[in-house]
């Protein structure tokens, strides 16, 4: 789709206003490691910027906000959405990317030394891996913005995509949303959603077995944040707490690196599956279902087949019925990874 030069100029001018000229928010040079480091205003700014960049892409406008920028993407863990989102987002705005999986970082060269080298080559660094400590060291020593594409503790870029999807589908502000997470409540997704919800003043409920409750330290920390933002943070094992939910969210029962835990997790989490009974318990016919993906909702994957053969279950954290229902917005959510990641890169290293 083509547009007139006047429309393109208007869009570029508006983007410049959203990005920085008309707001007190300035994220230039800042790393994106956890939403703990960002204020309510800064998170909303990134969401608003994402919306404008999404409009720009839908209009077919080729951007230049990252023109001349070089970005390295470090992956210890496998990826579909995170890698593709970063690469397409960077390309859309004129940046080049290097996909790095076979470096000497932590093997023959320290994280500190690797960070100093990469900081000489690149304008921004993305890291997706295991230890939060690794992404923090990269940020400490590289001298350029570092973006957390997922660690065992946090997944902040995913939360931006989740909240953007909620804003697109609910006719209410985030601080009026009841957001329910069901399942393994001590994983990186629940951690990050709790942080995001606390920052944005949301009513957040984590529902799961007591054996898999999140860190008490994190819960208490977010309850303190909630005092300032008006949020509500609760953790419970009562599935009836889904009542009046605007959003039900879940994630896989076994995270990367825990593949030997399937039998134990299935026993612990079978009563916390997002199925139509859970949807009905919300008493909200318009409740949204979200999932960061991939999801075990059928047996059309290698692991899904293996789990069925070993344990006799065809669906785990979400049923196929819910996954394919009108409530499910998981593919809108997946697309929004690209738009929100683009916003993070533009806000922190863009040509503004």
GROMACS .gro file of C-alpha atoms in nm:
model
  352
    1UNK     CA    1   0.000   0.000   0.000
    2UNK     CA    2   0.140   0.338  -0.097
    3UNK     CA    3   0.067   0.673   0.056
    4UNK     CA    4   0.121   1.032  -0.053
    5UNK     CA    5   0.436   1.210   0.058
    6UNK     CA    6   0.217   1.446   0.263
    7UNK     CA    7   0.063   1.158   0.459
    8UNK     CA    8   0.405   0.999   0.511
    9UNK     CA    9   0.544   1.328   0.638
   10UNK     CA   10   0.246   1.370   0.873
   11UNK     CA   11   0.298   1.019   1.009
   12UNK     CA   12   0.672   1.078   1.059
   13UNK     CA   13   0.603   1.410   1.230
   14UNK     CA   14   0.347   1.248   1.457
   15UNK     CA   15   0.586   0.966   1.543
   16UNK     CA   16   0.850   1.218   1.635
   17UNK     CA   17   0.602   1.387   1.868
   18UNK     CA   18   0.501   1.057   2.029
   19UNK     CA   19   0.863   0.947   2.057
   20UNK     CA   20   0.988   1.244   2.245
   21UNK     CA   21   0.912   1.599   2.142
   22UNK     CA   22   0.573   1.614   2.312
   23UNK     CA   23   0.641   1.414   2.626
   24UNK     CA   24   0.861   1.423   2.932
   25UNK     CA   25   0.960   1.060   2.872
   26UNK     CA   26   1.309   1.008   2.734
   27UNK     CA   27   1.442   0.651   2.719
   28UNK     CA   28   1.739   0.719   2.491
   29UNK     CA   29   2.034   0.503   2.598
   30UNK     CA   30   1.834   0.306   2.859
   31UNK     CA   31   1.845  -0.074   2.881
   32UNK     CA   32   1.528  -0.282   2.899
   33UNK     CA   33   1.602  -0.557   3.152
   34UNK     CA   34   1.287  -0.571   3.367
   35UNK     CA   35   0.975  -0.358   3.399
   36UNK     CA   36   1.080  -0.289   3.757
   37UNK     CA   37   1.309  -0.023   3.608
   38UNK     CA   38   1.026   0.163   3.432
   39UNK     CA   39   0.757   0.397   3.559
   40UNK     CA   40   0.388   0.377   3.477
   41UNK     CA   41   0.431   0.674   3.243
   42UNK     CA   42   0.727   0.514   3.064
   43UNK     CA   43   0.544   0.184   3.011
   44UNK     CA   44   0.237   0.364   2.876
   45UNK     CA   45   0.464   0.567   2.649
   46UNK     CA   46   0.609   0.246   2.502
   47UNK     CA   47   0.258   0.108   2.449
   48UNK     CA   48   0.145   0.429   2.277
   49UNK     CA   49   0.456   0.433   2.060
   50UNK     CA   50   0.389   0.069   1.967
   51UNK     CA   51   0.041   0.165   1.846
   52UNK     CA   52   0.178   0.436   1.621
   53UNK     CA   53   0.453   0.215   1.480
   54UNK     CA   54   0.193  -0.053   1.415
   55UNK     CA   55  -0.023   0.196   1.223
   56UNK     CA   56   0.283   0.299   1.027
   57UNK     CA   57   0.362  -0.062   0.928
   58UNK     CA   58  -0.002  -0.134   0.837
   59UNK     CA   59   0.007   0.172   0.614
   60UNK     CA   60   0.306   0.027   0.430
   61UNK     CA   61   0.546   0.302   0.530
   62UNK     CA   62   0.912   0.200   0.529
   63UNK     CA   63   1.079   0.362   0.827
   64UNK     CA   64   1.424   0.501   0.898
   65UNK     CA   65   1.415   0.551   1.275
   66UNK     CA   66   1.686   0.284   1.314
   67UNK     CA   67   1.876   0.365   0.996
   68UNK     CA   68   2.250   0.313   1.036
   69UNK     CA   69   2.206   0.112   1.356
   70UNK     CA   70   2.363  -0.230   1.407
   71UNK     CA   71   2.201  -0.474   1.649
   72UNK     CA   72   2.327  -0.808   1.779
   73UNK     CA   73   2.083  -1.076   1.894
   74UNK     CA   74   2.235  -1.324   2.142
   75UNK     CA   75   2.036  -1.646   2.186
   76UNK     CA   76   2.112  -1.918   2.440
   77UNK     CA   77   1.752  -2.045   2.426
   78UNK     CA   78   1.555  -2.141   2.118
   79UNK     CA   79   1.306  -1.892   1.981
   80UNK     CA   80   1.039  -1.827   1.722
   81UNK     CA   81   0.861  -1.502   1.810
   82UNK     CA   82   1.145  -1.321   1.988
   83UNK     CA   83   1.404  -1.368   1.714
   84UNK     CA   84   1.163  -1.298   1.430
   85UNK     CA   85   1.012  -0.997   1.606
   86UNK     CA   86   1.352  -0.836   1.665
   87UNK     CA   87   1.475  -0.903   1.312
   88UNK     CA   88   1.162  -0.782   1.133
   89UNK     CA   89   1.124  -0.481   1.363
   90UNK     CA   90   1.485  -0.380   1.308
   91UNK     CA   91   1.457  -0.425   0.930
   92UNK     CA   92   1.134  -0.222   0.916
   93UNK     CA   93   1.315   0.082   1.054
   94UNK     CA   94   1.642   0.037   0.863
   95UNK     CA   95   1.873  -0.145   1.108
   96UNK     CA   96   2.094  -0.447   1.042
   97UNK     CA   97   2.104  -0.749   1.273
   98UNK     CA   98   2.351  -1.023   1.363
   99UNK     CA   99   2.207  -1.347   1.503
  100UNK     CA  100   2.462  -1.488   1.748
  101UNK     CA  101   2.437  -1.837   1.899
  102UNK     CA  102   2.793  -1.968   1.888
  103UNK     CA  103   3.001  -1.702   2.063
  104UNK     CA  104   3.271  -1.765   2.321
  105UNK     CA  105   3.078  -1.568   2.585
  106UNK     CA  106   3.113  -1.741   2.920
  107UNK     CA  107   3.324  -2.020   2.764
  108UNK     CA  108   3.660  -1.878   2.657
  109UNK     CA  109   3.570  -1.515   2.717
  110UNK     CA  110   3.400  -1.355   3.015
  111UNK     CA  111   3.061  -1.188   2.985
  112UNK     CA  112   3.228  -0.860   3.077
  113UNK     CA  113   3.487  -0.884   2.800
  114UNK     CA  114   3.228  -0.997   2.546
  115UNK     CA  115   3.005  -0.705   2.640
  116UNK     CA  116   3.290  -0.457   2.591
  117UNK     CA  117   3.368  -0.601   2.247
  118UNK     CA  118   3.006  -0.606   2.130
  119UNK     CA  119   2.954  -0.254   2.259
  120UNK     CA  120   3.228  -0.138   2.019
  121UNK     CA  121   3.053  -0.304   1.723
  122UNK     CA  122   2.684  -0.255   1.792
  123UNK     CA  123   2.433   0.013   1.893
  124UNK     CA  124   2.211  -0.232   2.083
  125UNK     CA  125   2.226  -0.586   2.222
  126UNK     CA  126   1.940  -0.832   2.271
  127UNK     CA  127   1.988  -1.132   2.501
  128UNK     CA  128   1.763  -1.438   2.536
  129UNK     CA  129   1.893  -1.699   2.775
  130UNK     CA  130   1.898  -1.842   3.123
  131UNK     CA  131   2.045  -1.614   3.388
  132UNK     CA  132   1.916  -1.265   3.458
  133UNK     CA  133   2.268  -1.194   3.580
  134UNK     CA  134   2.397  -1.236   3.224
  135UNK     CA  135   2.175  -0.969   3.071
  136UNK     CA  136   2.255  -0.737   3.362
  137UNK     CA  137   2.630  -0.781   3.310
  138UNK     CA  138   2.591  -0.713   2.938
  139UNK     CA  139   2.414  -0.389   3.023
  140UNK     CA  140   2.672  -0.296   3.286
  141UNK     CA  141   2.976  -0.337   3.062
  142UNK     CA  142   2.869  -0.286   2.698
  143UNK     CA  143   2.801   0.087   2.706
  144UNK     CA  144   2.495   0.044   2.482
  145UNK     CA  145   2.129  -0.039   2.552
  146UNK     CA  146   2.064  -0.406   2.623
  147UNK     CA  147   1.719  -0.564   2.583
  148UNK     CA  148   1.598  -0.870   2.771
  149UNK     CA  149   1.440  -1.114   2.525
  150UNK     CA  150   1.377  -1.362   2.809
  151UNK     CA  151   1.561  -1.497   3.112
  152UNK     CA  152   1.459  -1.748   3.376
  153UNK     CA  153   1.330  -1.461   3.590
  154UNK     CA  154   1.174  -1.209   3.351
  155UNK     CA  155   1.026  -1.167   3.003
  156UNK     CA  156   0.951  -0.792   2.980
  157UNK     CA  157   0.910  -0.755   2.604
  158UNK     CA  158   0.630  -1.013   2.616
  159UNK     CA  159   0.440  -0.806   2.873
  160UNK     CA  160   0.432  -0.504   2.645
  161UNK     CA  161   0.278  -0.721   2.372
  162UNK     CA  162   0.026  -0.861   2.620
  163UNK     CA  163  -0.083  -0.520   2.746
  164UNK     CA  164  -0.103  -0.378   2.394
  165UNK     CA  165  -0.335  -0.666   2.302
  166UNK     CA  166  -0.551  -0.597   2.607
  167UNK     CA  167  -0.575  -0.229   2.517
  168UNK     CA  168  -0.676  -0.318   2.162
  169UNK     CA  169  -0.956  -0.554   2.266
  170UNK     CA  170  -1.098  -0.403   2.585
  171UNK     CA  171  -1.281  -0.074   2.602
  172UNK     CA  172  -1.134   0.026   2.935
  173UNK     CA  173  -0.797   0.151   3.065
  174UNK     CA  174  -0.547  -0.095   3.207
  175UNK     CA  175  -0.606   0.027   3.562
  176UNK     CA  176  -0.965  -0.100   3.540
  177UNK     CA  177  -0.870  -0.446   3.412
  178UNK     CA  178  -0.888  -0.764   3.620
  179UNK     CA  179  -0.604  -0.979   3.490
  180UNK     CA  180  -0.586  -1.343   3.600
  181UNK     CA  181  -0.287  -1.571   3.550
  182UNK     CA  182  -0.350  -1.947   3.595
  183UNK     CA  183  -0.090  -2.221   3.623
  184UNK     CA  184   0.276  -2.217   3.725
  185UNK     CA  185   0.280  -1.888   3.913
  186UNK     CA  186   0.653  -1.891   3.994
  187UNK     CA  187   0.776  -1.876   3.636
  188UNK     CA  188   0.916  -1.579   3.442
  189UNK     CA  189   0.582  -1.499   3.279
  190UNK     CA  190   0.386  -1.468   3.602
  191UNK     CA  191   0.674  -1.271   3.756
  192UNK     CA  192   0.673  -1.025   3.468
  193UNK     CA  193   0.296  -0.995   3.443
  194UNK     CA  194   0.278  -0.923   3.815
  195UNK     CA  195   0.536  -0.647   3.781
  196UNK     CA  196   0.361  -0.498   3.479
  197UNK     CA  197   0.020  -0.515   3.646
  198UNK     CA  198   0.153  -0.349   3.961
  199UNK     CA  199   0.309  -0.070   3.758
  200UNK     CA  200  -0.007  -0.010   3.555
  201UNK     CA  201  -0.251  -0.015   3.847
  202UNK     CA  202  -0.427  -0.337   3.748
  203UNK     CA  203  -0.621  -0.593   3.952
  204UNK     CA  204  -0.386  -0.892   3.923
  205UNK     CA  205  -0.463  -1.240   4.053
  206UNK     CA  206  -0.218  -1.532   4.025
  207UNK     CA  207  -0.392  -1.869   4.062
  208UNK     CA  208  -0.199  -2.193   4.103
  209UNK     CA  209  -0.097  -2.466   4.347
  210UNK     CA  210   0.076  -2.354   4.666
  211UNK     CA  211   0.381  -2.563   4.570
  212UNK     CA  212   0.435  -2.332   4.272
  213UNK     CA  213   0.360  -1.993   4.427
  214UNK     CA  214   0.583  -1.702   4.322
  215UNK     CA  215   0.858  -1.564   4.540
  216UNK     CA  216   0.720  -1.400   4.851
  217UNK     CA  217   0.985  -1.133   4.816
  218UNK     CA  218   0.862  -1.038   4.468
  219UNK     CA  219   0.496  -1.043   4.576
  220UNK     CA  220   0.569  -0.812   4.869
  221UNK     CA  221   0.776  -0.582   4.650
  222UNK     CA  222   0.493  -0.551   4.398
  223UNK     CA  223   0.238  -0.491   4.673
  224UNK     CA  224   0.447  -0.191   4.774
  225UNK     CA  225   0.441  -0.067   4.414
  226UNK     CA  226   0.066  -0.127   4.412
  227UNK     CA  227   0.021   0.115   4.702
  228UNK     CA  228   0.145   0.392   4.474
  229UNK     CA  229  -0.042   0.293   4.158
  230UNK     CA  230  -0.371   0.165   4.300
  231UNK     CA  231  -0.308  -0.189   4.179
  232UNK     CA  232  -0.421  -0.503   4.360
  233UNK     CA  233  -0.189  -0.805   4.380
  234UNK     CA  234  -0.317  -1.143   4.501
  235UNK     CA  235  -0.186  -1.500   4.492
  236UNK     CA  236  -0.425  -1.788   4.558
  237UNK     CA  237  -0.490  -2.156   4.488
  238UNK     CA  238  -0.866  -2.098   4.447
  239UNK     CA  239  -0.974  -2.132   4.083
  240UNK     CA  240  -1.301  -1.955   4.164
  241UNK     CA  241  -1.103  -1.631   4.183
  242UNK     CA  242  -1.132  -1.608   3.804
  243UNK     CA  243  -1.477  -1.454   3.858
  244UNK     CA  244  -1.517  -1.119   3.678
  245UNK     CA  245  -1.182  -1.157   3.501
  246UNK     CA  246  -1.130  -0.947   3.190
  247UNK     CA  247  -0.827  -1.156   3.090
  248UNK     CA  248  -0.720  -1.513   3.163
  249UNK     CA  249  -0.356  -1.585   3.087
  250UNK     CA  250  -0.157  -1.905   3.107
  251UNK     CA  251   0.181  -2.045   3.005
  252UNK     CA  252   0.337  -2.387   2.960
  253UNK     CA  253   0.355  -2.603   3.272
  254UNK     CA  254   0.721  -2.688   3.212
  255UNK     CA  255   0.964  -2.411   3.116
  256UNK     CA  256   1.279  -2.449   2.904
  257UNK     CA  257   1.544  -2.633   3.103
  258UNK     CA  258   1.285  -2.820   3.316
  259UNK     CA  259   1.191  -3.094   3.071
  260UNK     CA  260   1.235  -3.365   3.335
  261UNK     CA  261   0.947  -3.217   3.537
  262UNK     CA  262   0.650  -3.304   3.315
  263UNK     CA  263   0.503  -3.583   3.531
  264UNK     CA  264   0.529  -3.378   3.850
  265UNK     CA  265   0.388  -3.061   3.692
  266UNK     CA  266   0.095  -3.240   3.529
  267UNK     CA  267  -0.012  -3.373   3.869
  268UNK     CA  268   0.026  -3.033   4.033
  269UNK     CA  269  -0.136  -2.825   3.758
  270UNK     CA  270  -0.413  -3.040   3.608
  271UNK     CA  271  -0.674  -2.852   3.814
  272UNK     CA  272  -0.543  -2.518   3.684
  273UNK     CA  273  -0.595  -2.584   3.314
  274UNK     CA  274  -0.766  -2.304   3.121
  275UNK     CA  275  -1.072  -2.483   2.985
  276UNK     CA  276  -1.429  -2.381   2.914
  277UNK     CA  277  -1.523  -2.439   3.277
  278UNK     CA  278  -1.264  -2.177   3.376
  279UNK     CA  279  -1.396  -1.942   3.107
  280UNK     CA  280  -1.752  -1.986   3.239
  281UNK     CA  281  -1.638  -1.922   3.597
  282UNK     CA  282  -1.539  -1.570   3.492
  283UNK     CA  283  -1.908  -1.492   3.428
  284UNK     CA  284  -1.778  -1.269   3.149
  285UNK     CA  285  -1.877  -1.376   2.799
  286UNK     CA  286  -1.620  -1.136   2.652
  287UNK     CA  287  -1.322  -1.248   2.862
  288UNK     CA  288  -0.994  -1.258   2.669
  289UNK     CA  289  -0.763  -1.558   2.665
  290UNK     CA  290  -0.391  -1.490   2.621
  291UNK     CA  291  -0.083  -1.714   2.604
  292UNK     CA  292   0.276  -1.618   2.522
  293UNK     CA  293   0.315  -1.934   2.307
  294UNK     CA  294   0.406  -2.200   2.219
  295UNK     CA  295   0.104  -2.376   2.372
  296UNK     CA  296   0.035  -2.744   2.432
  297UNK     CA  297  -0.330  -2.740   2.321
  298UNK     CA  298  -0.319  -3.053   2.101
  299UNK     CA  299  -0.090  -3.337   1.993
  300UNK     CA  300   0.036  -3.181   1.671
  301UNK     CA  301   0.390  -3.136   1.808
  302UNK     CA  302   0.665  -3.383   1.889
  303UNK     CA  303   0.648  -3.306   2.261
  304UNK     CA  304   0.267  -3.305   2.258
  305UNK     CA  305   0.267  -3.657   2.113
  306UNK     CA  306   0.526  -3.777   2.364
  307UNK     CA  307   0.324  -3.640   2.657
  308UNK     CA  308   0.009  -3.809   2.527
  309UNK     CA  309   0.189  -4.142   2.490
  310UNK     CA  310   0.341  -4.120   2.840
  311UNK     CA  311   0.059  -3.963   3.040
  312UNK     CA  312  -0.255  -3.996   2.829
  313UNK     CA  313  -0.339  -3.626   2.806
  314UNK     CA  314  -0.391  -3.445   2.477
  315UNK     CA  315  -0.397  -3.092   2.620
  316UNK     CA  316  -0.206  -2.932   2.904
  317UNK     CA  317  -0.225  -2.569   3.017
  318UNK     CA  318  -0.510  -2.481   2.777
  319UNK     CA  319  -0.767  -2.687   2.591
  320UNK     CA  320  -0.790  -2.676   2.215
  321UNK     CA  321  -1.149  -2.555   2.251
  322UNK     CA  322  -1.041  -2.242   2.439
  323UNK     CA  323  -0.733  -2.188   2.223
  324UNK     CA  324  -0.946  -2.174   1.908
  325UNK     CA  325  -1.243  -1.995   2.064
  326UNK     CA  326  -1.363  -1.636   2.021
  327UNK     CA  327  -1.195  -1.556   2.354
  328UNK     CA  328  -0.848  -1.634   2.223
  329UNK     CA  329  -0.639  -1.341   2.101
  330UNK     CA  330  -0.307  -1.528   2.104
  331UNK     CA  331  -0.212  -1.451   1.745
  332UNK     CA  332  -0.287  -1.081   1.781
  333UNK     CA  333  -0.067  -1.102   2.089
  334UNK     CA  334   0.209  -1.280   1.895
  335UNK     CA  335   0.205  -1.015   1.622
  336UNK     CA  336   0.227  -0.744   1.885
  337UNK     CA  337   0.566  -0.878   1.993
  338UNK     CA  338   0.702  -0.720   1.676
  339UNK     CA  339   0.540  -0.382   1.726
  340UNK     CA  340   0.631  -0.349   2.094
  341UNK     CA  341   0.988  -0.468   2.044
  342UNK     CA  342   1.021  -0.211   1.766
  343UNK     CA  343   0.904   0.055   2.010
  344UNK     CA  344   1.166  -0.048   2.266
  345UNK     CA  345   1.445  -0.027   2.009
  346UNK     CA  346   1.323   0.302   1.862
  347UNK     CA  347   1.282   0.458   2.206
  348UNK     CA  348   1.627   0.354   2.328
  349UNK     CA  349   1.854   0.382   2.020
  350UNK     CA  350   1.638   0.542   1.751
  351UNK     CA  351   1.723   0.841   1.532
  352UNK     CA  352   1.494   1.092   1.699
   0.00000   0.00000   0.00000
